Amino acid sequence: MQQLPLNVRLAEHAVFESFHAGPNEAAIACLREAAAGAGPRFTWLWGPGSSGRSHLLQAAVTAAHALGRPSIFLPMAQRASLDPAMLDGLETASLVAVDDIDAIAGDGAWEPAMLLLYERIVASAGRLVMSSILPPARSGFRLPDLASRLSTAAVYQLVQGGDEQLLRALQKRAAWLGLELPDVTGRFLLTRVERDMAALCRELERLDREALAAQRRLTVPFVSEVLGSAD
Amino acid sequence: MTSLWTDCLRQLQADLSETDFNTWIRPLQVVEDSETLRLLAPNRFVVDWVTDRCLGRIREVVARDSSDAARAVVLQVGTRRPEPAAPAAVTTVSIQLQRPSPPPGIRLNPNYVFERFVEGKSNQLARAASAQVAGNPGGAYNPLFIYGGTGLGKTHLMQSIGHVIQANRPEARVAYVHSEQFVQDMVSALRHNTIGEFKKAYRSLDALLIDDIQFFAGKDHSQEEFFHTFNALLEGQRQVVLTCDRYPKEVDGLEERLKSRFGWGLTVAVEPPEMETSAAILITKAAAEGVELPEEVAFFVAQRIRSNVRELEGALRRVMANSSFTGRPITLDFAREALRDLLALQERLVTIENIQKTVAEYFKIRVADLLSQRRSRSVARPRQVAMALAKELTRHSLPEIGDAFGGRDHTTVLHACRRVAELRETDTRVREDYQNLLRTLTN
C-alpha cells in the first residue's frame, strides 16, 4: 500500500543549520553576528546563482526574529511587485536583508531610495546585509554615491567548493529534511543531475516525497528509478 | 513573543511561501493587551500587503484562541520604542506612530567628529575650513562648499561641523539632510498639502548641512525651493554647508544662479588620500573599535585598495570581523588571507594591457603611440605615467613592464617611475592625472 505524503512542509528550510558552511565559515559567522546585532553594520555577500546567497540572507532574518529582533527580507529580483516606498521606515528593523541588490542597479527610483535607507541605517542601530552577483563597486550602480557607500560593507565572496563540498552540502540539506543520503547515492545524484545546488535541492525534495510514498531508503537503485521515471 | 502571536505565526508560515513570510511577516512587531493585538509595520506598503493577504487569517486565529471576548486586531504603521536588546515584556513598551511630517534630516552620526577625522595633505584645507565654520557659524565662510570624489570624507567633515555647533549651542536647530531627501520631503509635502510646514521647518534652522547637491541636477522645482531656503538661511546669517562630487560650476543641470550663490562663501576640495593618510585612517578606525592595527597591515591594505576610503574601511571591517570570529591576532599573513578574494579580484582586473588602454583613453592618444618609439612630450609623459602605474598596480617585474611597452629596457621603466614620483610632488596636474587614473583602474 502506498503511503500518501501529507501536504505539510517543514517550517523553515533557509536556516543556518541546513547550510553547509564549507569554505564560507567567515561569511556565515558575520551573518550570525549581524542577526544578533553585533559585528559589522554592513555586510555584502557575493557569488554566482545557487551559491547560497538567498538561503543565508533568509537564515539571518530567521535567526534575528528568533532573538526577538524585527527583521525583513527583501528579494530585489522581485522588485516589479515591490515599490521603493517599501524601504520607508526599515531603519526601525534590527536587520534588513536585501537579496539580489544588483537587480536595482540603474533604476532611477530604487537607487536613491536605497541610498537614503543606507543613510538612515547609519544613523540608527540596525544592520544591513546584502547579496549580489558581484562586489559593490562592480554591481553597476548608476549613483556613484550609492556604490561608494555600500563599499563600506564587509564584503565576502561565497565560494562554491568542488563536488565533495556539494555532496556535503546536499547531505546536510537531506539531514535537515530527515533523510539519510549515503555517500554513494549522493555521488550518483551528482553525476545525473545538474551540479547546481538549487537544482539538486529541488531533486532532493522530490526524492523525499517519493521515498516517503514508497517507504524506501535513498539507495542508488531507488534514486535511479525515480530519476528515470522523470525522463 | 506572546503565545497568541506565536500561533498566528505558525498558521501564516503554513500559508505563505518562506520568502513571503520573511518579507512581509517577519518585520511586524506586536504589542498586545487584553483587548487588542496591535501589529506594527515599518511602512504603508507592508500594511497594505498584510491587510490584503493575511489579516483575515490572523483574525481567525485570534478569534479561535482568545478564551474571553475576541480581541481586536489592529494593523498600522509604527514601531516599538525602545527596541528591546533581548526579548522583553512588551506590555511596558510604548508605541511611536509615524508622524506625517518628520523634522528634516536624520540624526548626526556620533562617529563623524573632528577628533576621528584623519588629516593629511589631501584634506588639510577642507578640515581647517570646516573647523573655522564650526567655531564661527554664519560668519565669513557662508556657505561652505566642500567638493571631491565619493568616499573621501565630505560627509564626515560636514557632520563634524554640525556636532560642534550643537555642542556649543545645544538649543541650535541643526539639520543634516541628503539632497535626495530634501527632494523627497518636498514632493511629499506638495502631495500632502503641507508645503508651508516644509518651508517653515527648513527656513527656521540654525544650520543646514546638505549632502551631495549634485542630486539637484535637472530637478528644477526642487532647485527653486532650495534656492529660496538657501537665501532665507543666508540672510538670517544661519550657516549652510554643502557637499558635492565636483566643483559647483561643473554640475550640469544646476541653475546658474545657484552655482553662482554656492561660490559666495568658501569652496574647498578634498582629494584622494596619499597612502600614508590611508594607512593612518585605517589605524584610527581600528582604534575606534578597540583594535590595535599593526602599521605593516595598515600599509598592506592601503597599498592594495586604492579606490576610496569607504572601500578601505570595508576591507578593514572584514579583517577585524575574521579576527574576532577566529580569535587569531591581526598579522600581515592573516590580513592577506582574510582579503584573499578581494585582492585576487583587484589583481585580475589590473593588467598592463588594461593600464595602457585606460591611460591612452585618458590622454586621448592611441595605445600604439604608447608602444611606439616616439618621444614627443604628448606621448612620452603618458607613457611614463602608464609605466609607473604598471609598477604600482601589477606584480610584473620591471623588465616585463619594459617589454610590454614596445620592448624597452628596464632602466627606462625605472627612470619613468622616478620621474613620475618627482612630478607628482611638484606638478599639480600630474598629481591629479595620476590619482584619477589610479582610481579608475582600481574601482
XYZ file of C-alpha atoms in Angstrom:
674
model
C 0.000 0.000 0.000
C 1.335 3.415 -0.900
C 1.631 5.992 1.867
C 0.370 9.389 0.806
C 2.680 12.219 1.810
C 0.888 14.905 3.761
C 0.972 18.333 2.214
C 2.836 19.771 5.175
C 6.228 21.300 4.626
C 8.904 21.841 7.167
C 8.562 25.194 8.814
C 11.875 26.576 7.618
C 14.363 25.441 5.041
C 16.507 28.507 4.796
C 18.214 28.441 8.178
C 21.884 28.373 9.120
C 21.550 24.805 10.382
C 20.654 23.457 6.954
C 23.568 25.180 5.194
C 26.901 23.507 4.711
C 29.442 26.186 5.518
C 32.410 24.630 3.704
C 34.861 27.400 2.808
C 32.338 30.130 3.727
C 32.629 29.974 7.500
C 33.747 33.574 7.946
C 30.819 34.916 5.913
C 28.345 32.857 7.923
C 29.892 33.913 11.216
C 29.491 37.524 10.099
C 25.811 36.998 9.255
C 25.141 35.279 12.567
C 26.651 38.273 14.329
C 24.548 40.654 12.264
C 21.410 38.705 13.214
C 22.346 39.163 16.865
C 23.013 42.886 16.370
C 26.799 42.599 16.552
C 29.727 42.637 14.119
C 29.962 44.901 11.051
C 26.993 47.202 10.408
C 27.002 46.382 6.697
C 27.739 43.037 5.134
C 27.845 42.156 1.441
C 27.833 38.594 0.116
C 28.579 37.966 -3.496
C 28.789 34.940 -5.695
C 27.072 33.253 -8.618
C 23.484 31.964 -8.600
C 22.974 28.916 -6.378
C 25.927 29.837 -4.186
C 23.508 30.132 -1.271
C 23.101 33.912 -1.071
C 19.304 33.907 -0.645
C 19.460 30.982 1.742
C 21.937 32.724 4.012
C 20.145 36.070 3.991
C 16.862 34.394 4.879
C 18.670 32.408 7.567
C 19.927 35.664 9.068
C 16.399 37.110 9.075
C 15.022 33.973 10.728
C 17.804 33.978 13.331
C 17.219 37.652 14.134
C 13.492 37.009 14.536
C 14.179 34.127 16.893
C 16.116 36.580 19.072
C 13.113 38.905 19.170
C 14.691 41.353 16.715
C 12.433 42.659 13.959
C 13.922 41.869 10.587
C 12.971 41.875 6.935
C 14.000 40.050 3.777
C 13.721 41.985 0.522
C 14.042 39.928 -2.650
C 15.005 42.580 -5.184
C 14.787 40.142 -8.068
C 11.038 40.535 -7.483
C 11.173 44.306 -7.412
C 8.498 44.538 -10.106
C 5.976 43.546 -7.446
C 7.518 45.855 -4.848
C 7.826 49.615 -4.674
C 10.675 51.882 -3.484
C 8.254 53.022 -0.749
C 8.838 49.543 0.652
C 12.139 50.882 2.032
C 10.436 53.577 4.130
C 10.811 53.055 7.841
C 13.026 49.985 7.527
C 15.680 51.601 9.708
C 13.409 50.627 12.605
C 14.168 46.961 11.899
C 17.173 45.416 13.605
C 18.190 43.624 10.437
C 17.404 44.420 6.814
C 18.432 41.764 4.293
C 18.443 42.896 0.668
C 18.809 39.958 -1.675
C 19.960 40.459 -5.292
C 20.596 44.131 -4.658
C 22.197 44.362 -8.112
C 18.678 43.989 -9.551
C 18.053 47.653 -8.686
C 21.290 48.876 -10.306
C 20.494 51.557 -12.850
C 16.925 52.003 -11.586
C 16.263 55.725 -11.166
C 13.683 55.249 -8.412
C 15.183 52.388 -6.399
C 18.788 53.599 -6.237
C 18.067 56.923 -4.476
C 15.635 55.139 -2.129
C 18.374 52.653 -1.235
C 20.869 55.465 -0.693
C 18.512 57.130 1.762
C 17.833 53.848 3.536
C 21.592 53.404 3.921
C 21.883 56.882 5.454
C 19.014 56.212 7.856
C 20.500 52.887 8.897
C 23.866 54.571 9.545
C 22.048 56.903 11.920
C 20.161 54.052 13.605
C 21.355 50.912 15.336
C 20.299 48.486 12.619
C 22.286 46.233 10.355
C 22.091 45.798 6.609
C 23.113 42.612 4.847
C 23.096 42.465 1.070
C 23.760 39.986 -1.677
C 24.761 40.361 -5.282
C 26.500 38.512 -8.086
C 29.479 40.888 -7.849
C 31.115 43.137 -5.213
C 29.647 46.632 -4.585
C 31.912 48.616 -6.894
C 31.158 46.282 -9.794
C 27.428 45.838 -9.310
C 26.593 48.514 -11.872
C 25.029 51.197 -9.684
C 24.383 54.413 -11.553
C 24.795 56.574 -8.442
C 28.488 56.654 -7.531
C 27.449 57.736 -4.025
C 25.467 54.558 -3.541
C 28.240 52.276 -4.843
C 30.732 54.115 -2.682
C 28.639 53.970 0.487
C 27.832 50.300 0.052
C 31.519 49.520 -0.320
C 31.969 50.213 3.423
C 30.425 46.782 3.900
C 32.417 43.787 4.995
C 32.474 42.041 1.613
C 32.537 38.246 1.385
C 32.695 36.124 -1.712
C 30.693 32.910 -1.386
C 32.877 30.161 -2.708
C 31.339 27.051 -4.167
C 33.594 24.141 -3.430
C 34.089 21.179 -5.745
C 31.966 18.026 -5.891
C 32.974 16.966 -2.410
C 31.640 20.234 -0.932
C 28.484 19.928 -3.000
C 27.974 16.413 -1.685
C 28.402 17.540 1.936
C 26.004 20.421 1.344
C 23.445 18.067 -0.122
C 23.808 15.637 2.756
C 23.313 18.444 5.243
C 20.150 19.525 3.449
C 18.940 15.917 3.346
C 19.560 15.532 7.075
C 17.518 18.683 7.661
C 14.673 17.038 5.738
C 15.070 13.961 7.933
C 16.631 11.884 5.149
C 19.809 9.901 5.127
C 21.734 10.388 1.913
C 24.585 7.857 1.734
C 27.807 8.966 0.028
C 27.325 6.526 -2.817
C 23.808 7.780 -3.572
C 24.913 11.386 -3.270
C 27.736 10.857 -5.773
C 25.312 9.092 -8.086
C 22.993 12.103 -7.915
C 25.858 14.459 -8.735
C 26.545 12.568 -11.924
C 22.913 12.545 -13.034
C 21.559 15.943 -12.023
C 22.789 19.416 -12.937
C 25.608 20.194 -10.475
C 23.891 23.241 -9.123
C 22.692 23.471 -5.530
C 19.240 24.801 -6.411
C 18.627 22.026 -8.949
C 19.966 19.399 -6.557
C 17.721 20.633 -3.741
C 14.664 20.500 -5.987
C 15.561 16.920 -6.849
C 16.111 16.093 -3.194
C 12.670 17.360 -2.247
C 11.134 15.231 -4.990
C 13.075 12.206 -3.755
C 11.870 12.948 -0.228
C 8.246 12.760 -1.353
C 8.773 9.649 -3.450
C 10.753 7.883 -0.704
C 8.029 8.555 1.821
C 5.305 7.370 -0.519
C 7.214 4.200 -1.447
C 8.609 3.682 2.083
C 12.096 3.295 0.596
C 15.530 4.498 1.582
C 17.629 6.630 -0.730
C 19.531 3.818 -2.382
C 21.125 4.091 -5.811
C 18.540 1.755 -7.453
C 15.663 3.735 -5.925
C 17.096 7.114 -6.956
C 17.862 5.741 -10.411
C 14.266 4.547 -10.695
C 12.844 7.921 -9.638
C 15.153 9.892 -11.929
C 14.378 7.504 -14.777
C 10.655 7.915 -14.302
C 11.023 11.661 -14.687
C 12.693 11.353 -18.108
C 6.718 36.918 21.869
C 3.159 36.180 23.019
C 1.660 32.742 22.565
C -1.282 34.199 20.641
C 1.034 35.808 18.112
C 3.154 32.644 18.002
C 0.020 30.730 16.963
C -0.658 33.310 14.276
C 2.915 32.989 13.020
C 2.643 29.217 12.848
C -0.500 29.482 10.763
C 0.941 32.134 8.447
C 4.102 30.099 7.992
C 1.988 27.230 6.701
C 0.001 29.527 4.401
C 2.815 31.554 2.848
C 5.985 30.798 0.958
C 9.118 31.105 3.038
C 10.210 34.200 1.095
C 6.855 35.939 1.541
C 6.883 35.103 5.230
C 10.361 36.587 5.665
C 9.453 39.660 3.638
C 6.049 40.582 4.995
C 5.526 38.896 8.357
C 8.966 38.970 9.990
C 9.138 42.785 10.115
C 5.863 43.049 12.060
C 6.202 43.994 15.694
C 3.475 43.069 18.125
C 2.089 44.860 21.143
C -0.660 43.015 22.947
C -3.048 43.766 25.777
C -6.237 42.142 26.968
C -8.339 43.900 24.348
C -6.111 44.396 21.341
C -3.455 42.649 19.323
C -1.649 45.553 17.711
C 0.642 44.830 14.793
C 3.173 47.492 13.825
C 4.584 47.531 10.311
C 7.547 49.625 9.079
C 5.576 51.261 6.268
C 2.285 51.577 4.436
C 3.355 49.137 1.748
C 3.700 46.308 4.269
C 0.408 47.282 5.919
C -1.403 47.041 2.576
C 0.099 43.688 1.653
C -0.625 42.096 5.024
C -4.148 43.559 5.043
C -4.906 42.060 1.645
C -3.393 38.625 2.155
C -3.178 37.788 5.843
C -5.299 39.946 8.108
C -8.365 37.729 7.702
C -6.361 34.690 8.704
C -4.820 36.465 11.698
C -8.294 37.489 12.891
C -9.467 33.886 12.565
C -6.620 32.593 14.713
C -7.141 35.328 17.301
C -10.894 34.643 17.481
C -10.217 30.918 17.818
C -7.551 31.256 20.506
C -8.978 34.035 22.659
C -10.675 32.419 25.591
C -12.575 35.533 26.591
C -14.165 38.053 24.278
C -12.346 38.170 20.941
C -9.561 40.670 20.819
C -9.442 43.345 18.166
C -6.583 43.099 15.682
C -5.127 46.441 14.622
C -2.507 46.760 11.898
C -0.771 50.104 11.475
C 2.499 51.822 10.589
C 4.685 52.289 13.637
C 7.436 50.883 15.777
C 8.030 49.894 19.362
C 10.429 52.151 21.215
C 12.890 51.472 22.611
C 13.883 48.407 20.692
C 14.477 45.618 23.227
C 18.054 44.375 23.450
C 16.678 40.955 24.308
C 13.150 39.552 24.153
C 11.418 41.598 26.816
C 7.986 42.120 28.240
C 6.043 44.065 25.674
C 3.434 45.444 27.982
C 5.643 48.297 29.121
C 6.780 49.302 25.664
C 5.386 52.472 24.271
C 4.417 52.835 20.650
C 5.604 55.554 18.407
C 3.410 56.022 15.398
C 4.833 57.511 12.276
C 4.414 61.256 12.205
C 3.024 62.706 8.997
C 5.781 65.306 8.611
C 9.005 64.400 10.385
C 11.554 67.151 11.007
C 14.116 67.441 8.227
C 17.117 65.184 8.111
C 18.498 62.400 10.191
C 20.473 62.226 13.410
C 24.139 63.144 13.153
C 26.418 60.133 13.190
C 28.287 60.209 16.522
C 31.418 58.855 14.809
C 31.632 61.776 12.415
C 33.518 64.174 14.668
C 36.695 66.162 14.056
C 38.599 64.041 16.576
C 38.105 60.998 14.374
C 38.959 62.712 11.116
C 42.432 61.796 9.931
C 44.180 64.763 8.432
C 46.601 64.535 5.535
C 47.802 66.713 2.700
C 44.772 65.712 0.660
C 42.185 67.134 3.065
C 44.082 69.660 5.190
C 42.437 72.748 3.759
C 38.926 71.292 3.889
C 39.430 70.303 7.513
C 40.773 73.695 8.525
C 37.888 75.484 6.789
C 35.368 73.177 8.438
C 36.856 73.813 11.873
C 36.639 77.578 11.234
C 32.983 77.320 10.233
C 32.164 75.115 13.204
C 33.635 77.689 15.583
C 32.009 80.656 13.890
C 28.815 79.518 12.148
C 27.081 82.017 9.905
C 30.288 84.063 9.723
C 32.667 84.694 6.883
C 32.591 81.271 5.260
C 28.940 81.020 4.398
C 28.132 78.837 2.577
C 30.953 76.369 2.948
C 31.133 74.233 -0.165
C 33.148 71.007 0.120
C 33.693 69.037 -3.057
C 35.543 65.902 -4.081
C 35.072 62.290 -5.135
C 32.941 59.801 -3.254
C 34.229 58.281 -0.042
C 36.826 60.938 0.741
C 35.339 62.346 3.944
C 32.997 65.160 2.868
C 30.092 63.843 4.927
C 32.400 63.301 7.884
C 33.587 66.932 7.825
C 30.100 68.270 7.306
C 28.666 66.337 10.232
C 31.651 67.269 12.414
C 30.649 70.908 11.897
C 27.111 70.018 12.995
C 28.354 68.332 16.176
C 30.438 71.351 17.193
C 27.596 73.813 16.539
C 25.264 71.654 18.578
C 27.777 71.225 21.415
C 28.351 74.993 21.602
C 24.647 75.807 21.416
C 22.521 72.854 22.499
C 19.309 74.661 21.516
C 20.521 75.204 17.934
C 18.434 73.514 15.262
C 20.956 71.696 13.093
C 19.787 69.509 10.216
C 21.844 67.072 8.193
C 19.910 66.280 5.033
C 20.833 64.376 1.928
C 19.745 66.315 -1.177
C 17.635 63.417 -2.360
C 15.834 63.521 0.982
C 15.164 67.221 0.505
C 13.607 66.430 -2.875
C 11.504 63.595 -1.465
C 10.368 65.662 1.521
C 9.327 68.428 -0.819
C 7.425 66.098 -3.155
C 5.740 64.533 -0.153
C 4.839 67.984 1.254
C 3.317 69.005 -2.084
C 1.317 65.797 -2.242
C 0.011 66.144 1.314
C -0.543 69.859 1.008
C 1.931 70.635 3.780
C 4.387 72.738 1.801
C 4.004 75.581 4.297
C 5.228 73.361 7.119
C 8.028 72.085 4.918
C 9.257 75.626 4.223
C 8.978 76.585 7.851
C 10.884 73.516 9.014
C 13.799 74.244 6.709
C 13.853 78.009 6.978
C 13.851 78.023 10.771
C 17.102 76.057 11.009
C 20.257 77.437 12.589
C 22.463 75.319 10.366
C 21.651 73.304 7.283
C 24.119 70.621 6.231
C 23.094 69.391 2.808
C 24.931 66.482 1.260
C 25.544 65.595 -2.384
C 23.902 68.576 -4.025
C 24.622 67.082 -7.449
C 21.331 65.253 -6.828
C 19.528 68.518 -7.530
C 20.712 68.406 -11.139
C 17.783 68.512 -13.523
C 15.202 68.831 -10.717
C 14.074 72.374 -11.412
C 11.237 72.566 -8.925
C 13.424 71.343 -6.075
C 16.175 73.754 -7.082
C 13.714 76.606 -6.969
C 12.616 75.687 -3.452
C 16.181 75.097 -2.329
C 17.216 78.453 -3.746
C 14.668 80.215 -1.522
C 15.584 78.128 1.534
C 19.235 78.871 0.914
C 18.608 82.611 0.603
C 16.451 82.717 3.708
C 19.145 80.990 5.774
C 21.968 83.135 4.449
C 20.016 86.335 5.033
C 19.399 85.242 8.623
C 23.141 84.569 8.993
C 22.495 80.900 9.557
C 25.183 78.523 8.391
C 24.825 76.451 5.219
C 27.294 73.685 4.392
C 27.079 71.923 1.055
C 28.910 68.966 -0.397
C 29.151 67.891 -3.988
C 31.119 65.389 -6.032
C 32.556 68.164 -8.220
C 33.236 71.874 -8.411
C 29.907 73.788 -8.402
C 30.340 75.242 -11.877
C 30.850 71.761 -13.293
C 27.490 70.366 -12.175
C 25.347 70.014 -15.276
C 21.644 70.640 -14.848
C 22.070 73.091 -11.962
C 20.709 76.616 -12.380
C 23.343 79.302 -12.913
C 22.041 81.425 -10.044
C 22.526 78.503 -7.667
C 26.031 77.769 -8.939
C 26.906 81.404 -8.507
C 25.499 81.561 -4.976
C 27.280 78.400 -3.896
C 30.516 80.217 -4.647
C 29.746 83.200 -2.381
C 31.385 81.697 0.663
C 34.351 79.355 0.622
C 34.852 76.435 -1.729
C 37.318 73.732 -0.693
C 38.312 70.409 -2.210
C 39.065 67.045 -0.662
C 41.487 64.943 -2.671
C 42.047 61.195 -2.533
C 44.363 60.449 0.415
C 48.012 59.575 -0.097
C 48.982 56.148 1.111
C 50.308 57.391 4.468
C 46.974 59.062 5.204
C 45.061 55.946 4.116
C 47.136 53.837 6.494
C 46.587 56.370 9.291
C 42.834 56.287 8.611
C 42.830 52.517 8.969
C 44.757 52.650 12.245
C 42.385 55.315 13.616
C 39.255 53.437 12.569
C 40.559 50.221 14.096
C 41.469 52.026 17.319
C 37.909 53.405 17.492
C 36.732 49.783 17.640
C 39.310 48.932 20.272
C 41.608 47.101 17.843
C 45.315 47.816 17.579
C 46.165 47.510 13.902
C 49.851 46.858 13.143
C 51.324 49.506 10.875
C 52.520 46.979 8.307
C 48.965 45.630 7.968
C 47.597 49.151 7.551
C 50.105 49.857 4.780
C 49.415 46.499 3.148
C 45.660 47.193 2.943
C 46.152 50.846 1.964
C 48.523 49.927 -0.824
C 46.211 47.384 -2.359
C 42.854 49.083 -2.029
C 43.152 52.435 -3.667
C 39.695 53.352 -4.892
C 38.345 55.240 -1.862
C 38.246 55.386 1.905
C 34.957 53.547 2.139
C 36.308 50.517 0.335
C 39.338 50.679 2.577
C 37.036 50.701 5.578
C 35.118 47.710 4.193
C 38.362 45.752 3.904
C 39.332 46.673 7.455
C 35.937 45.582 8.795
C 36.370 42.267 7.124
C 39.831 41.723 8.618
C 38.599 42.710 12.085
C 35.478 40.534 11.814
C 37.508 37.490 10.750
C 39.948 38.068 13.584
C 37.091 38.280 16.054
C 35.449 35.039 14.770
C 38.637 33.045 14.686
C 40.299 34.546 17.754
C 43.512 34.997 15.745
C 45.628 38.171 16.039
C 45.784 40.508 13.041
C 49.116 39.961 11.308
C 50.234 40.594 7.750
C 49.628 36.960 6.798
C 46.224 36.979 8.467
C 45.176 40.123 6.560
C 46.423 38.665 3.296
C 44.392 35.527 3.897
C 41.268 37.373 5.055
C 41.270 39.588 1.959
C 42.349 36.888 -0.469
C 39.310 37.034 -2.746
C 39.155 40.830 -2.676
C 42.805 41.149 -3.660
C 42.568 38.428 -6.289
C 39.700 40.345 -7.838
C 41.728 43.541 -7.981
C 44.736 41.810 -9.440
C 42.630 40.112 -12.082
C 41.276 43.467 -13.127
C 44.503 45.404 -13.353
C 46.668 44.180 -16.216
C 49.321 46.072 -18.168
C 47.041 45.992 -21.225
C 44.214 47.457 -19.177
C 46.515 50.189 -17.864
C 47.723 51.037 -21.392
C 44.165 51.205 -22.704
C 42.946 53.351 -19.802
C 45.917 55.734 -19.960
C 45.610 56.091 -23.750
C 41.903 56.901 -23.431
C 42.564 59.360 -20.623
C 45.197 61.303 -22.577
C 43.315 60.868 -25.855
C 46.145 59.105 -27.664
C 46.350 55.617 -29.166
C 47.728 52.550 -27.392
C 50.044 52.160 -30.420
C 51.557 55.565 -29.547
C 52.417 54.320 -26.053
C 54.205 51.346 -27.521
C 55.934 53.321 -30.301
C 59.412 54.836 -30.275
C 58.009 58.385 -30.446
C 59.492 60.691 -27.815
C 57.349 63.799 -28.182
C 56.152 65.049 -24.811
C 52.452 64.416 -25.630
C 53.272 60.702 -25.834
C 56.313 60.335 -23.558
C 54.598 61.705 -20.445
C 51.524 59.417 -20.693
C 53.909 56.514 -21.367
C 55.839 57.281 -18.187
C 52.629 57.546 -16.201
C 51.423 54.208 -17.602
C 54.732 52.545 -16.687
C 54.587 53.932 -13.144
C 51.014 52.675 -12.791
C 52.026 49.255 -14.092
C 54.750 49.080 -11.466
C 52.391 50.173 -8.700
C 49.348 48.112 -9.606
C 50.700 44.866 -11.016
C 53.258 42.344 -9.866
C 55.181 42.374 -13.134
C 58.929 42.873 -12.950
C 60.499 45.973 -14.483
C 61.884 44.018 -17.475
C 58.396 42.587 -18.105
C 56.888 46.079 -17.972
C 59.590 47.343 -20.345
C 58.818 44.506 -22.748
C 55.121 45.311 -22.674
C 55.896 48.913 -23.693
C 57.446 48.185 -27.094
C 60.449 46.234 -25.835
C 62.016 48.939 -23.685
C 64.852 48.391 -21.247
C 64.057 48.017 -17.533
C 66.155 51.114 -16.751
C 63.715 53.130 -18.874
C 60.898 51.889 -16.667
C 62.873 52.760 -13.551
C 63.549 56.254 -14.882
C 59.852 56.683 -15.727
C 58.783 55.669 -12.220
C 61.245 58.097 -10.592
C 60.274 60.916 -12.921
C 56.555 60.434 -12.247
C 57.186 60.317 -8.492
C 59.027 63.664 -8.718
C 56.362 65.253 -10.862
C 53.606 64.123 -8.514
C 55.305 66.168 -5.810
C 55.859 69.284 -7.890
C 53.210 69.372 -10.624
C 49.548 69.505 -9.539
C 48.349 68.477 -12.974
C 50.452 65.296 -12.999
C 49.365 64.512 -9.454
C 45.681 64.847 -10.362
C 46.061 62.834 -13.553
C 47.823 60.061 -11.682
C 45.215 59.966 -8.905
C 42.355 59.932 -11.385
C 43.899 57.060 -13.297
C 44.643 55.173 -10.104
C 41.047 55.442 -9.025
C 39.679 54.486 -12.414
C 41.878 51.414 -12.568
C 41.180 50.201 -9.058
C 37.476 50.909 -8.818
